[in-house]
């Protein structure tokens, strides 16, 4: 719920500046339309437009300006040729990432079009019926998707067309229930059911997903693709031997992954210790949760927590660092080290060093073999701090140190079984493969990645080349 509130604040923040534009555009267009209408009536025109229709037209135009700004004109032309014709891929992606933002996007796409269906019944008698509203809703969202595709300002997605249309129909059914209640002077069960059917279906759908997710032990893996690659016309060459068997390996868990309370604790620690002041609320950008701080001089600092890895960093808006004398740099490192230790952020086994004459760091390295065969808790990662001219506030602080708690050993599939997912196209890749591509799989290795519940799961990494360019893919290894 808190994540939803943060996203709504961002959405409202984006909409407010647009409202003035939408209002101005609506006034101009409605003014022109009204002038034309008056001239039409003076010339003997018989068709009349009611005040309700004028208001509805004004609201509809304002809604359209806001939607076009949010979905199209607020973006750069960065999506040329991007088309997603896989229906429900948004649900698969939201499930794999277990991302509240992705689920919110589905809901927002419906809410964004609800005003269309809510307003249309006031335009005329024909738009009080379900078929015209459904057709108009479908054509409007289809037109927006096509415009995004042509201009490169968005991805043409069937999911968006589905959710926009459903959102409009939900708004229409709600307005029909209101109109029927006014006309009949009572609320009928049939009208109420129609108005609530779409929200209830999605409430049940998302509730079921949450119940299933929280009742299973391991989390979801974002490395699973929402859309499989079409490998029918891709030439695949395997250049390594793949064993048909695999030994059991260890499973771990970190409480710092997908843990907003942990992030809040660390953010509060930064704020109190460095005497910073929070500016605004927490914002969301993909996996990142972002705080903005100010020091007493007005210098701005950004605290960023990556929920998928537990990594966090504090960075100032100062661009260049200042070299420090080696002795002073070591002293600053010792001071930061004491502070990290006092707050249980620096493991005892971390090795201290300096770097580039302006950075102090601590490292703990573990081999995959040690991790896979281990049976105890361990720490891994690094901490890097670039001191500033101030006595303590760092210019940059990167914390990528995880405490992994041993859980148990698990059965994993063999490298040969994992490779079977490659010809099926069940791997993530930035640019989709196309006809004539040549994929060479040259090697594999066992590695680990965090899932959405903080479990450190074993996965296989396959590496090779696509048309001479480097390629790699992660395939889940835990046996179902």
mmCIF file of C-alpha atoms in Angstrom, residues 15 79 89 95 102 137 162 182 209 226 230 253 255 264 277 279 296 323-324 329 350 399 404 411 416 420 431 461 480:
data_model
loop_
_atom_site.group_PDB
_atom_site.id
_atom_site.type_symbol
_atom_site.label_atom_id
_atom_site.label_comp_id
_atom_site.label_asym_id
_atom_site.label_seq_id
_atom_site.Cartn_x
_atom_site.Cartn_y
_atom_site.Cartn_z
ATOM 1 C CA UNK A 15 -0.684 15.309 -14.041
ATOM 2 C CA UNK A 79 10.917 2.921 -28.923
ATOM 3 C CA UNK A 89 2.843 -10.636 -21.052
ATOM 4 C CA UNK A 95 4.801 -12.063 -11.612
ATOM 5 C CA UNK A 102 4.231 -3.520 -12.685
ATOM 6 C CA UNK A 137 -12.997 2.866 -26.538
ATOM 7 C CA UNK A 162 -7.005 -4.703 -23.450
ATOM 8 C CA UNK A 182 -31.518 8.134 -10.972
ATOM 9 C CA UNK A 209 -1.648 -14.015 -7.099
ATOM 10 C CA UNK A 226 7.807 -12.504 -20.080
ATOM 11 C CA UNK A 230 11.188 -17.104 -31.573
ATOM 12 C CA UNK A 253 18.803 -15.932 1.987
ATOM 13 C CA UNK A 255 17.043 -10.137 4.725
ATOM 14 C CA UNK A 264 14.299 3.164 5.687
ATOM 15 C CA UNK A 277 17.199 16.933 5.855
ATOM 16 C CA UNK A 279 13.254 16.774 0.734
ATOM 17 C CA UNK A 296 22.932 22.611 5.926
ATOM 18 C CA UNK A 323 42.627 13.817 -4.266
ATOM 19 C CA UNK A 324 43.535 13.334 -0.614
ATOM 20 C CA UNK A 329 42.647 9.114 3.232
ATOM 21 C CA UNK A 350 36.176 -7.152 5.127
ATOM 22 C CA UNK A 399 27.183 -0.163 -0.143
ATOM 23 C CA UNK A 404 23.670 -14.377 3.322
ATOM 24 C CA UNK A 411 18.523 -30.266 -5.883
ATOM 25 C CA UNK A 416 22.234 -30.225 -20.162
ATOM 26 C CA UNK A 420 17.197 -27.088 -23.242
ATOM 27 C CA UNK A 431 16.963 -6.946 -28.525
ATOM 28 C CA UNK A 461 24.971 -18.663 -16.916
ATOM 29 C CA UNK A 480 10.882 -27.802 -9.179
#
